[in-house]
CSV table of C-alpha atoms in Angstrom, one decimal:
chain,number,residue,atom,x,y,z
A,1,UNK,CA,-10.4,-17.4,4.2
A,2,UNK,CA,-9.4,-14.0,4.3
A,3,UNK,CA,-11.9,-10.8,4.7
A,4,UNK,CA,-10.3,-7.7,3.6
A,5,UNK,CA,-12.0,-4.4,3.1
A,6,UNK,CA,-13.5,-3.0,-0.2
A,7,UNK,CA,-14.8,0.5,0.9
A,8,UNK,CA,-11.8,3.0,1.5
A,9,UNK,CA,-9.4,3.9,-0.7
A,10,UNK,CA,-5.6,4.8,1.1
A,11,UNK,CA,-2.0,5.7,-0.1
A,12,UNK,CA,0.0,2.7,0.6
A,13,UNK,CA,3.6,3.1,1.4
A,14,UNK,CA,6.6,0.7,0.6
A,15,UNK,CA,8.9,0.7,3.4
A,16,UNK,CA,12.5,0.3,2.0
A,17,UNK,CA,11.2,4.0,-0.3
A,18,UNK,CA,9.9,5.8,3.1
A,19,UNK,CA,13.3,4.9,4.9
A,20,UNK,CA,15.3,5.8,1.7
A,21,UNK,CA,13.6,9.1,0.8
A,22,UNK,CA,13.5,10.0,4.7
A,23,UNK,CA,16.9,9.9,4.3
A,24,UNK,CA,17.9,11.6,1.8
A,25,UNK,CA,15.3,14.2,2.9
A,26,UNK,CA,17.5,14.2,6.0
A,27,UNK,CA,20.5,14.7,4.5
A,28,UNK,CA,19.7,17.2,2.3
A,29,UNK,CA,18.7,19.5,5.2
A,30,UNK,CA,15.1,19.3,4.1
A,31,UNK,CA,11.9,20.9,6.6
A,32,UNK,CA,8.7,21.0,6.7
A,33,UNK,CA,5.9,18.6,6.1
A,34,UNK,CA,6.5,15.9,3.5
A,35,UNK,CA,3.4,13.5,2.6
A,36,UNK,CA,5.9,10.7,1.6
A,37,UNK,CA,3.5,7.9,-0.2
A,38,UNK,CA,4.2,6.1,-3.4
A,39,UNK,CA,2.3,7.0,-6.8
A,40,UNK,CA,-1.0,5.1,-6.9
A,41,UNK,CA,-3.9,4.3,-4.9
A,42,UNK,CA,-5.6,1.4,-3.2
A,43,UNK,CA,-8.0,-0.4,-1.2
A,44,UNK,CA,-7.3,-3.5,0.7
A,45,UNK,CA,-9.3,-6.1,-1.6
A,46,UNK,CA,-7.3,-4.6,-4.6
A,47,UNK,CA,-4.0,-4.8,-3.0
A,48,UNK,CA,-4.5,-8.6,-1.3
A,49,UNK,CA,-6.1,-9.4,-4.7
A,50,UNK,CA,-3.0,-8.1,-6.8
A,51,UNK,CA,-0.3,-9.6,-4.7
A,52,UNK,CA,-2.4,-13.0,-4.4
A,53,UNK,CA,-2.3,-13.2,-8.2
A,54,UNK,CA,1.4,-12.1,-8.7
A,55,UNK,CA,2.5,-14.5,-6.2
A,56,UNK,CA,0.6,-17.2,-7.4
A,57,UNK,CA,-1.8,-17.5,-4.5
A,58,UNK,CA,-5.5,-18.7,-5.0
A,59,UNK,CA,-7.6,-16.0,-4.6
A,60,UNK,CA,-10.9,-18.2,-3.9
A,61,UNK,CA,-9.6,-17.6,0.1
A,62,UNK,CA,-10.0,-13.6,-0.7
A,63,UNK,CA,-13.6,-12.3,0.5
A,64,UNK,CA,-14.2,-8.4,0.0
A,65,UNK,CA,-16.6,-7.2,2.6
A,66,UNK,CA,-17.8,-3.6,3.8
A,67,UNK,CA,-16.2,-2.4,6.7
A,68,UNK,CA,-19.8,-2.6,8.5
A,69,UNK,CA,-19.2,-6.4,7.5
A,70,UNK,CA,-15.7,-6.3,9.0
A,71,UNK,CA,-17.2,-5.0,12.2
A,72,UNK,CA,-14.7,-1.8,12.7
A,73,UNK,CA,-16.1,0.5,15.5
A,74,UNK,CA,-14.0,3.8,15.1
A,75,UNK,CA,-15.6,5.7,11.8
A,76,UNK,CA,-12.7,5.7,9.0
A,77,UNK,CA,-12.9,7.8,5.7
A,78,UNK,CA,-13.7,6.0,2.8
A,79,UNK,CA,-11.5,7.9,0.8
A,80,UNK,CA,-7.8,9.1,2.5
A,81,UNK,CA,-4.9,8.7,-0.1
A,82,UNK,CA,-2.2,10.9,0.6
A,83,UNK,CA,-0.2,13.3,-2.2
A,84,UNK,CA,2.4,15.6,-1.7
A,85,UNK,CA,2.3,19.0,-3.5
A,86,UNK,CA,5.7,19.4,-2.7
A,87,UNK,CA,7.4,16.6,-4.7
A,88,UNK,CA,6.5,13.4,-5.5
A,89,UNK,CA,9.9,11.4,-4.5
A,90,UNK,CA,8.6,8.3,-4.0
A,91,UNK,CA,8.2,5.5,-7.4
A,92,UNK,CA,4.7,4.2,-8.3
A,93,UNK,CA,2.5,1.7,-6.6
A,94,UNK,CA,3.3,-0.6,-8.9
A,95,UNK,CA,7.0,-0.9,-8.8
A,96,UNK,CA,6.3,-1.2,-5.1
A,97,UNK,CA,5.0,-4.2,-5.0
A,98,UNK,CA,6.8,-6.0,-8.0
A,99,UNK,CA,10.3,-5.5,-5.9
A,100,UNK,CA,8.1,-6.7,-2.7
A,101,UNK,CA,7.1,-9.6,-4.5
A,102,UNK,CA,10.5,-9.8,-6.3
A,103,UNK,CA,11.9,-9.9,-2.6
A,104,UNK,CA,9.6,-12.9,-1.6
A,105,UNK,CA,10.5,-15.1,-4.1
A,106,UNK,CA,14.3,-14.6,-3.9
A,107,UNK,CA,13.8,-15.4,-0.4
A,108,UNK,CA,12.0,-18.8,-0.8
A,109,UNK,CA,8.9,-18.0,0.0
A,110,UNK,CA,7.1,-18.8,-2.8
């Protein structure tokens, strides 16, 4: 079983787009502050939920619980997805996580 948290909403961020957009960032001499996050939001039930059921998983094991229920001391905000008003260079949530779990199964691990 698996407790993940249901309360706060973030901006997750698919590594393999954060290293490619840094650099290109990089290379085209770019400054400043960039909030570099794919399109979309989430919280941790609704991401573990999603990828259980893409990859096939059972989600019975899944257990949403508050973050009181989690027992996390330092105070988080329930609400801290990231945009940039810059430029959005990074693709949506969504196409995220179907070449994550496109990446799993090609390497055996479904």
């Amino acid at each position: 079983m698996v407790l993940v948290d249901q309360d706060h909403r973030f901006s997750p961020t698919y590594l393999p787009d954060l290293v490619h957009t840094s650099l290109d960032l990089l290379i085209d001499g770019e400054s400043g502050v960039w909030h570099l996050v794919n399109t979309g939001e989430s919280t941790w039930a609704e991401m573990v939920g999603r990828l259980a059921h893409a990859g096939g998983l059972p989600d019975h094991r899944i257990r949403t619980a508050s973050a009181r229920e989690l027992g996390w001391v330092a105070p988080r905000p329930r609400y801290s997805a990231l945009r940039s008003d810059r430029a959005q260079l990074l693709p949506s949530l969504d196409h995220a996580l179907d070449r994550y779990l496109d990446g799993w199964v090609r390497a055996g691990r479904r």
